[in-house]
PDB file of C-alpha atoms in Angstrom:
ATOM      1  CA  MET J   1     130.240  89.774  62.390  1.00 49.00           C
ATOM      2  CA  THR J   2     128.980  89.822  59.322  1.00 58.00           C
ATOM      3  CA  LYS J   3     131.238  89.347  56.275  1.00 63.00           C
ATOM      4  CA  THR J   4     131.668  92.479  54.261  1.00 73.00           C
ATOM      5  CA  HIS J   5     131.272  90.500  50.888  1.00 88.00           C
ATOM      6  CA  PRO J   6     129.827  86.829  51.738  1.00 97.00           C
ATOM      7  CA  THR J   7     130.206  83.933  49.098  1.00 97.00           C
ATOM      8  CA  ILE J   8     126.309  82.726  48.516  1.00 98.00           C
ATOM      9  CA  LEU J   9     125.593  79.372  47.047  1.00 98.00           C
ATOM     10  CA  VAL J  10     121.659  79.346  46.172  1.00 98.00           C
ATOM     11  CA  VAL J  11     120.341  76.187  45.000  1.00 98.00           C
ATOM     12  CA  ASN J  12     117.017  74.366  44.736  1.00 97.00           C
ATOM     13  CA  ASP J  13     114.950  71.354  43.850  1.00 94.00           C
ATOM     14  CA  ASP J  14     112.359  72.865  41.242  1.00 93.00           C
ATOM     15  CA  GLY J  15     114.725  73.904  38.173  1.00 95.00           C
ATOM     16  CA  ILE J  16     116.926  76.389  37.222  1.00 96.00           C
ATOM     17  CA  THR J  17     114.009  78.255  35.848  1.00 95.00           C
ATOM     18  CA  ALA J  18     111.613  78.343  38.660  1.00 94.00           C
ATOM     19  CA  PRO J  19     110.411  81.630  39.876  1.00 94.00           C
ATOM     20  CA  GLY J  20     111.429  80.617  43.129  1.00 96.00           C
ATOM     21  CA  ILE J  21     114.872  80.362  42.914  1.00 96.00           C
ATOM     22  CA  LYS J  22     115.020  83.879  40.630  1.00 96.00           C
ATOM     23  CA  CYS J  23     113.449  85.363  44.108  1.00 96.00           C
ATOM     24  CA  LEU J  24     115.978  83.962  46.289  1.00 97.00           C
ATOM     25  CA  MET J  25     118.782  84.707  44.026  1.00 97.00           C
ATOM     26  CA  GLU J  26     117.973  88.123  43.658  1.00 96.00           C
ATOM     27  CA  ALA J  27     117.341  88.639  47.392  1.00 97.00           C
ATOM     28  CA  MET J  28     120.765  87.048  48.099  1.00 97.00           C
ATOM     29  CA  GLN J  29     122.847  89.716  45.366  1.00 96.00           C
ATOM     30  CA  GLU J  30     121.618  92.343  48.227  1.00 95.00           C
ATOM     31  CA  LEU J  31     123.804  90.965  50.636  1.00 97.00           C
ATOM     32  CA  GLY J  32     126.716  89.491  48.585  1.00 96.00           C
ATOM     33  CA  ARG J  33     127.983  87.800  45.820  1.00 96.00           C
ATOM     34  CA  VAL J  34     126.325  84.570  44.365  1.00 97.00           C
ATOM     35  CA  VAL J  35     126.698  81.371  42.439  1.00 98.00           C
ATOM     36  CA  VAL J  36     123.838  79.320  41.622  1.00 98.00           C
ATOM     37  CA  VAL J  37     123.716  75.831  41.104  1.00 98.00           C
ATOM     38  CA  ALA J  38     120.767  74.143  40.022  1.00 97.00           C
ATOM     39  CA  PRO J  39     118.883  70.820  38.267  1.00 96.00           C
ATOM     40  CA  ASP J  40     117.827  71.019  34.837  1.00 94.00           C
ATOM     41  CA  SER J  41     114.605  69.693  35.099  1.00 92.00           C
ATOM     42  CA  PRO J  42     112.335  69.869  38.447  1.00 87.00           C
ATOM     43  CA  GLN J  43     113.428  67.450  41.011  1.00 87.00           C
ATOM     44  CA  SER J  44     110.679  67.883  43.994  1.00 86.00           C
ATOM     45  CA  GLY J  45     110.729  64.788  46.392  1.00 86.00           C
ATOM     46  CA  MET J  46     113.914  63.286  45.673  1.00 88.00           C
ATOM     47  CA  GLY J  47     115.472  63.833  49.550  1.00 91.00           C
ATOM     48  CA  HIS J  48     118.502  63.049  49.729  1.00 93.00           C
ATOM     49  CA  ALA J  49     119.304  61.236  46.343  1.00 94.00           C
ATOM     50  CA  ILE J  50     122.718  61.155  44.651  1.00 95.00           C
ATOM     51  CA  THR J  51     123.497  59.950  41.130  1.00 95.00           C
ATOM     52  CA  ILE J  52     125.426  57.124  40.678  1.00 95.00           C
ATOM     53  CA  GLY J  53     126.350  54.650  37.991  1.00 93.00           C
ATOM     54  CA  LYS J  54     125.793  57.563  35.133  1.00 95.00           C
ATOM     55  CA  PRO J  55     127.899  60.726  34.375  1.00 96.00           C
ATOM     56  CA  LEU J  56     126.507  64.170  35.765  1.00 97.00           C
ATOM     57  CA  ARG J  57     126.744  67.026  33.561  1.00 97.00           C
ATOM     58  CA  LEU J  58     127.221  70.781  34.899  1.00 97.00           C
ATOM     59  CA  ASP J  59     126.828  73.643  32.098  1.00 97.00           C
ATOM     60  CA  GLN J  60     127.498  77.211  32.873  1.00 96.00           C
ATOM     61  CA  VAL J  61     124.645  79.122  31.234  1.00 96.00           C
ATOM     62  CA  ASP J  62     123.557  82.550  30.854  1.00 93.00           C
ATOM     63  CA  ILE J  63     119.985  83.059  32.294  1.00 92.00           C
ATOM     64  CA  TYR J  64     120.096  86.274  34.382  1.00 90.00           C
ATOM     65  CA  GLU J  65     122.508  89.032  33.469  1.00 86.00           C
ATOM     66  CA  GLY J  66     125.817  89.472  35.746  1.00 86.00           C
ATOM     67  CA  VAL J  67     124.831  85.969  37.300  1.00 92.00           C
ATOM     68  CA  GLU J  68     127.360  83.121  37.217  1.00 96.00           C
ATOM     69  CA  MET J  69     124.427  80.321  36.828  1.00 97.00           C
ATOM     70  CA  TYR J  70     125.369  76.752  36.687  1.00 98.00           C
ATOM     71  CA  ARG J  71     122.990  73.933  35.554  1.00 97.00           C
ATOM     72  CA  CYS J  72     123.405  70.522  36.920  1.00 97.00           C
ATOM     73  CA  SER J  73     121.972  66.971  35.320  1.00 97.00           C
ATOM     74  CA  GLY J  74     122.115  65.789  38.648  1.00 96.00           C
ATOM     75  CA  THR J  75     119.598  65.782  42.406  1.00 97.00           C
ATOM     76  CA  PRO J  76     119.341  68.878  43.912  1.00 97.00           C
ATOM     77  CA  VAL J  77     122.339  66.945  46.570  1.00 97.00           C
ATOM     78  CA  ASP J  78     124.629  66.650  43.579  1.00 97.00           C
ATOM     79  CA  CYS J  79     124.163  70.401  42.444  1.00 98.00           C
ATOM     80  CA  VAL J  80     125.867  70.906  46.188  1.00 98.00           C
ATOM     81  CA  LYS J  81     128.086  68.134  45.483  1.00 97.00           C
ATOM     82  CA  LEU J  82     129.456  69.937  42.557  1.00 97.00           C
ATOM     83  CA  ALA J  83     129.386  73.486  43.388  1.00 97.00           C
ATOM     84  CA  VAL J  84     131.680  73.056  46.676  1.00 97.00           C
ATOM     85  CA  ASN J  85     134.136  70.537  44.785  1.00 96.00           C
ATOM     86  CA  LYS J  86     134.117  71.714  41.048  1.00 96.00           C
ATOM     87  CA  ILE J  87     133.355  75.540  41.231  1.00 97.00           C
ATOM     88  CA  PHE J  88     134.761  76.337  44.584  1.00 96.00           C
ATOM     89  CA  LYS J  89     137.349  73.743  44.125  1.00 92.00           C
ATOM     90  CA  GLY J  90     137.041  73.096  48.024  1.00 78.00           C
ATOM     91  CA  ARG J  91     136.736  76.827  49.179  1.00 90.00           C
ATOM     92  CA  LYS J  92     133.282  76.561  51.014  1.00 94.00           C
ATOM     93  CA  PRO J  93     130.981  79.744  50.359  1.00 97.00           C
ATOM     94  CA  ASP J  94     129.818  81.695  53.360  1.00 98.00           C
ATOM     95  CA  LEU J  95     126.379  80.258  53.249  1.00 98.00           C
ATOM     96  CA  CYS J  96     123.845  77.865  51.128  1.00 98.00           C
ATOM     97  CA  VAL J  97     120.360  78.573  50.216  1.00 98.00           C
ATOM     98  CA  SER J  98     117.776  76.419  48.915  1.00 98.00           C
ATOM     99  CA  GLY J  99     114.608  77.190  47.753  1.00 94.00           C
ATOM    100  CA  ILE J 100     112.194  79.191  47.551  1.00 97.00           C
ATOM    101  CA  ASN J 101     110.188  75.777  46.934  1.00 96.00           C
ATOM    102  CA  HIS J 102     106.953  75.753  45.619  1.00 95.00           C
ATOM    103  CA  GLY J 103     105.351  74.288  48.703  1.00 95.00           C
ATOM    104  CA  LEU J 104     105.783  73.966  52.327  1.00 95.00           C
ATOM    105  CA  ASN J 105     108.585  71.733  53.223  1.00 96.00           C
ATOM    106  CA  ASN J 106     106.917  71.462  57.178  1.00 95.00           C
ATOM    107  CA  SER J 107     106.695  68.696  59.600  1.00 93.00           C
ATOM    108  CA  ILE J 108     107.521  65.015  58.005  1.00 92.00           C
ATOM    109  CA  ASN J 109     107.927  66.654  54.530  1.00 93.00           C
ATOM    110  CA  VAL J 110     111.630  68.212  55.556  1.00 94.00           C
ATOM    111  CA  LEU J 111     112.220  64.108  54.727  1.00 94.00           C
ATOM    112  CA  TYR J 112     111.267  63.588  51.385  1.00 93.00           C
ATOM    113  CA  SER J 113     112.117  67.326  50.226  1.00 95.00           C
ATOM    114  CA  GLY J 114     114.982  67.874  47.744  1.00 95.00           C
ATOM    115  CA  THR J 115     115.079  71.490  48.576  1.00 97.00           C
ATOM    116  CA  MET J 116     115.941  70.891  52.070  1.00 97.00           C
ATOM    117  CA  SER J 117     118.456  67.916  51.537  1.00 97.00           C
ATOM    118  CA  ALA J 118     120.468  70.358  49.435  1.00 98.00           C
ATOM    119  CA  ALA J 119     120.321  72.416  52.740  1.00 98.00           C
ATOM    120  CA  VAL J 120     121.152  70.030  54.473  1.00 98.00           C
ATOM    121  CA  GLU J 121     124.002  68.781  52.683  1.00 98.00           C
ATOM    122  CA  GLY J 122     125.579  72.302  52.612  1.00 98.00           C
ATOM    123  CA  ALA J 123     125.033  71.931  56.163  1.00 98.00           C
ATOM    124  CA  ILE J 124     127.002  68.398  56.292  1.00 97.00           C
ATOM    125  CA  GLU J 125     130.211  70.149  54.501  1.00 97.00           C
ATOM    126  CA  SER J 126     130.075  72.765  57.489  1.00 97.00           C
ATOM    127  CA  ILE J 127     128.163  75.795  55.716  1.00 98.00           C
ATOM    128  CA  PRO J 128     125.658  77.385  57.163  1.00 98.00           C
ATOM    129  CA  SER J 129     122.633  76.700  55.152  1.00 98.00           C
ATOM    130  CA  ILE J 130     118.644  77.686  55.159  1.00 98.00           C
ATOM    131  CA  GLY J 131     116.090  76.084  52.769  1.00 98.00           C
ATOM    132  CA  PHE J 132     113.435  78.212  52.323  1.00 98.00           C
ATOM    133  CA  SER J 133     109.384  76.977  51.206  1.00 98.00           C
ATOM    134  CA  LEU J 134     106.383  79.151  50.475  1.00 98.00           C
ATOM    135  CA  ASP J 135     103.591  77.443  50.961  1.00 96.00           C
ATOM    136  CA  ASP J 136     101.967  78.306  47.160  1.00 95.00           C
ATOM    137  CA  TYR J 137     102.395  75.075  44.732  1.00 90.00           C
ATOM    138  CA  THR J 138     101.497  76.917  41.340  1.00 88.00           C
ATOM    139  CA  LEU J 139     104.175  78.544  39.317  1.00 81.00           C
ATOM    140  CA  GLN J 140     102.307  81.877  39.187  1.00 89.00           C
ATOM    141  CA  ALA J 141     103.358  82.226  42.975  1.00 93.00           C
ATOM    142  CA  ASP J 142     103.910  85.540  44.583  1.00 94.00           C
ATOM    143  CA  PHE J 143     106.949  85.214  47.022  1.00 96.00           C
ATOM    144  CA  SER J 144     107.002  89.024  47.619  1.00 94.00           C
ATOM    145  CA  HIS J 145     106.014  89.262  50.795  1.00 95.00           C
ATOM    146  CA  CYS J 146     108.789  86.743  51.679  1.00 97.00           C
ATOM    147  CA  ILE J 147     111.817  88.822  50.912  1.00 97.00           C
ATOM    148  CA  LYS J 148     112.109  91.021  54.031  1.00 97.00           C
ATOM    149  CA  TYR J 149     112.270  87.829  56.122  1.00 98.00           C
ATOM    150  CA  VAL J 150     114.455  85.731  53.502  1.00 98.00           C
ATOM    151  CA  LYS J 151     116.985  88.658  53.912  1.00 98.00           C
ATOM    152  CA  GLU J 152     116.757  89.212  57.160  1.00 98.00           C
ATOM    153  CA  ILE J 153     117.017  85.616  58.574  1.00 98.00           C
ATOM    154  CA  ALA J 154     120.153  84.991  55.986  1.00 98.00           C
ATOM    155  CA  ILE J 155     121.620  88.086  57.511  1.00 98.00           C
ATOM    156  CA  GLN J 156     121.316  86.710  61.266  1.00 98.00           C
ATOM    157  CA  VAL J 157     122.693  83.770  60.126  1.00 98.00           C
ATOM    158  CA  LEU J 158     125.995  85.098  58.484  1.00 98.00           C
ATOM    159  CA  LYS J 159     125.919  87.300  61.768  1.00 97.00           C
ATOM    160  CA  ASN J 160     125.636  84.919  64.317  1.00 97.00           C
ATOM    161  CA  GLY J 161     126.739  81.334  62.544  1.00 97.00           C
ATOM    162  CA  LEU J 162     124.304  78.138  63.224  1.00 97.00           C
ATOM    163  CA  PRO J 163     125.663  75.279  65.691  1.00 96.00           C
ATOM    164  CA  GLY J 164     127.805  72.697  64.298  1.00 94.00           C
ATOM    165  CA  GLY J 165     125.398  70.200  62.320  1.00 96.00           C
ATOM    166  CA  THR J 166     122.374  72.462  62.215  1.00 98.00           C
ATOM    167  CA  LEU J 167     120.427  73.912  59.495  1.00 98.00           C
ATOM    168  CA  LEU J 168     117.001  75.908  59.256  1.00 98.00           C
ATOM    169  CA  ASN J 169     113.738  74.959  58.073  1.00 98.00           C
ATOM    170  CA  VAL J 170     112.126  78.075  57.134  1.00 98.00           C
ATOM    171  CA  ASN J 171     108.634  78.302  55.757  1.00 98.00           C
ATOM    172  CA  PHE J 172     106.225  80.867  54.831  1.00 98.00           C
ATOM    173  CA  PRO J 173     102.437  81.247  54.717  1.00 97.00           C
ATOM    174  CA  ALA J 174     100.693  81.360  51.971  1.00 94.00           C
ATOM    175  CA  THR J 175      99.021  84.959  52.985  1.00 93.00           C
ATOM    176  CA  PRO J 176     100.808  88.452  52.601  1.00 92.00           C
ATOM    177  CA  HIS J 177      99.394  89.479  55.758  1.00 95.00           C
ATOM    178  CA  ILE J 178     102.393  87.728  58.245  1.00 97.00           C
ATOM    179  CA  LYS J 179     102.284  88.400  62.104  1.00 97.00           C
ATOM    180  CA  GLY J 180     105.885  87.676  62.511  1.00 97.00           C
ATOM    181  CA  ILE J 181     108.594  84.911  63.035  1.00 98.00           C
ATOM    182  CA  LYS J 182     108.105  81.740  65.256  1.00 98.00           C
ATOM    183  CA  ILE J 183     111.063  79.429  66.336  1.00 98.00           C
ATOM    184  CA  SER J 184     109.158  76.377  66.055  1.00 97.00           C
ATOM    185  CA  ARG J 185     109.607  72.902  66.140  1.00 97.00           C
ATOM    186  CA  GLN J 186     108.466  69.933  63.957  1.00 95.00           C
ATOM    187  CA  ALA J 187     105.211  68.795  64.129  1.00 94.00           C
ATOM    188  CA  ASN J 188     104.524  65.311  64.951  1.00 91.00           C
ATOM    189  CA  ALA J 189     102.467  64.407  61.307  1.00 91.00           C
ATOM    190  CA  LYS J 190     102.663  61.952  58.669  1.00 89.00           C
ATOM    191  CA  TRP J 191     100.857  61.256  54.883  1.00 86.00           C
ATOM    192  CA  ALA J 192      98.516  58.215  54.875  1.00 87.00           C
ATOM    193  CA  GLU J 193      99.623  57.349  51.478  1.00 84.00           C
ATOM    194  CA  GLU J 194      96.965  56.435  48.868  1.00 88.00           C
ATOM    195  CA  PHE J 195      97.464  55.096  45.044  1.00 91.00           C
ATOM    196  CA  ASP J 196      95.207  55.811  42.391  1.00 93.00           C
ATOM    197  CA  GLU J 197      95.161  52.986  39.929  1.00 94.00           C
ATOM    198  CA  ARG J 198      94.467  53.351  36.712  1.00 95.00           C
ATOM    199  CA  MET J 199      95.143  51.048  33.094  1.00 96.00           C
ATOM    200  CA  ASP J 200      97.153  52.138  30.430  1.00 96.00           C
ATOM    201  CA  PRO J 201      96.075  51.402  26.938  1.00 96.00           C
ATOM    202  CA  GLN J 202      97.462  47.813  27.404  1.00 96.00           C
ATOM    203  CA  ARG J 203      95.507  47.244  30.261  1.00 95.00           C
ATOM    204  CA  ARG J 204      98.297  47.014  32.658  1.00 97.00           C
ATOM    205  CA  PRO J 205      98.198  48.883  36.157  1.00 95.00           C
ATOM    206  CA  TYR J 206      99.875  52.164  36.760  1.00 96.00           C
ATOM    207  CA  TYR J 207      99.159  54.053  40.084  1.00 94.00           C
ATOM    208  CA  TRP J 208      99.212  57.916  40.707  1.00 92.00           C
ATOM    209  CA  LEU J 209     100.628  58.616  44.832  1.00 89.00           C
ATOM    210  CA  THR J 210      97.875  60.845  46.557  1.00 87.00           C
ATOM    211  CA  GLY J 211      97.413  61.594  49.916  1.00 85.00           C
ATOM    212  CA  VAL J 212      96.370  63.071  53.342  1.00 87.00           C
ATOM    213  CA  PHE J 213      98.328  65.108  55.726  1.00 87.00           C
ATOM    214  CA  GLN J 214      97.532  63.600  59.309  1.00 86.00           C
ATOM    215  CA  LEU J 215      98.620  66.085  62.276  1.00 88.00           C
ATOM    216  CA  ASN J 216      99.096  64.241  65.400  1.00 88.00           C
ATOM    217  CA  ASP J 217      99.909  67.055  67.335  1.00 90.00           C
ATOM    218  CA  GLY J 218      97.986  69.671  69.386  1.00 89.00           C
ATOM    219  CA  GLY J 219     101.451  72.052  70.103  1.00 91.00           C
ATOM    220  CA  GLU J 220     101.294  75.555  69.562  1.00 94.00           C
ATOM    221  CA  ASP J 221     104.670  75.557  69.475  1.00 96.00           C
ATOM    222  CA  THR J 222     104.841  73.674  65.836  1.00 97.00           C
ATOM    223  CA  ASP J 223     105.616  74.693  62.424  1.00 96.00           C
ATOM    224  CA  VAL J 224     101.793  73.540  61.717  1.00 96.00           C
ATOM    225  CA  TRP J 225     100.526  75.719  64.105  1.00 97.00           C
ATOM    226  CA  ALA J 226     103.205  78.885  62.878  1.00 97.00           C
ATOM    227  CA  LEU J 227     101.783  78.507  59.316  1.00 97.00           C
ATOM    228  CA  GLU J 228      98.208  77.767  60.327  1.00 96.00           C
ATOM    229  CA  ASN J 229      98.440  81.213  62.541  1.00 97.00           C
ATOM    230  CA  GLY J 230     100.123  83.589  59.914  1.00 97.00           C
ATOM    231  CA  TYR J 231     103.347  83.184  61.273  1.00 98.00           C
ATOM    232  CA  VAL J 232     107.137  82.148  59.619  1.00 98.00           C
ATOM    233  CA  SER J 233     108.295  79.011  60.925  1.00 98.00           C
ATOM    234  CA  VAL J 234     112.082  78.478  61.470  1.00 98.00           C
ATOM    235  CA  VAL J 235     112.705  75.206  62.931  1.00 98.00           C
ATOM    236  CA  PRO J 236     116.360  74.169  63.535  1.00 98.00           C
ATOM    237  CA  VAL J 237     117.067  71.023  62.048  1.00 97.00           C
ATOM    238  CA  GLN J 238     120.049  68.341  62.324  1.00 97.00           C
ATOM    239  CA  PHE J 239     120.964  65.651  60.112  1.00 96.00           C
ATOM    240  CA  ASP J 240     122.237  63.317  63.270  1.00 95.00           C
ATOM    241  CA  MET J 241     119.153  61.016  63.391  1.00 94.00           C
ATOM    242  CA  THR J 242     120.637  58.902  66.276  1.00 96.00           C
ATOM    243  CA  ALA J 243     117.621  58.375  68.700  1.00 96.00           C
ATOM    244  CA  HIS J 244     119.917  59.674  71.743  1.00 96.00           C
ATOM    245  CA  HIS J 245     117.314  58.971  74.150  1.00 97.00           C
ATOM    246  CA  ALA J 246     116.925  55.779  73.197  1.00 98.00           C
ATOM    247  CA  ILE J 247     119.959  54.580  73.856  1.00 97.00           C
ATOM    248  CA  PRO J 248     119.746  53.752  77.683  1.00 97.00           C
ATOM    249  CA  LEU J 249     116.864  51.775  77.144  1.00 97.00           C
ATOM    250  CA  LEU J 250     119.390  49.163  74.295  1.00 97.00           C
ATOM    251  CA  HIS J 251     121.529  48.924  76.955  1.00 97.00           C
ATOM    252  CA  SER J 252     119.640  47.461  79.111  1.00 97.00           C
ATOM    253  CA  TRP J 253     118.824  44.419  76.531  1.00 97.00           C
ATOM    254  CA  THR J 254     120.719  41.111  76.436  1.00 96.00           C
ATOM    255  CA  PHE J 255     121.930  39.940  73.386  1.00 95.00           C
ATOM    256  CA  ASN J 256     122.254  36.194  73.682  1.00 94.00           C
ATOM    257  CA  VAL J 257     124.730  35.560  70.755  1.00 91.00           C
TER     258      VAL J 257
END
């Protein structure tokens, strides 16, 4: 049963002033008490990085009236760790939501995503967690068509919980004409990276990462298919990276040592 006044931790990787987190924060305020902890600058592509070897800053800020907000000098994962340890002081919020990210985190992108890594860290802390992303990388992105889906998915997680070690990766198509929700699997794809080489004024080379998204999956049950066909994709994600199906093969090997 849904808790009457749940406490919801809101995080992101685009930074505390990003339009996406404002949208997510406002949606969650309709469901419970919101605490926002977000990086002080964009942290896209940070994955599950944490800060070691230098101090972290955590400052309470007054950006939106009536909202408890904290600005963190670290990564998205640092934000979750500090929230649990210093703001909630070991008490767990009822829900952790991350986003809404400017840009997709479908398929293989889940491995690189700071948005999703923050949600993963929430799940590691046994907090029901969801990452939300929109297929629009611009600061002018319109999140309005995502709101009712964000709220409904959050309500379902609060009501039903999630299996242990599991979180949700939710991606929205850019179109406002959404057909519905598809429970999907992660598509088999990768980035074929290229590095654009240039020269600085001292004639030393430097590189800009570019690349092409290569889809190696024609299935109609994937997150890529769902998004291309106007659906919200919902993928259950786990952080246990054991390849369980490979264990019998390794047991058949003979190690001559």
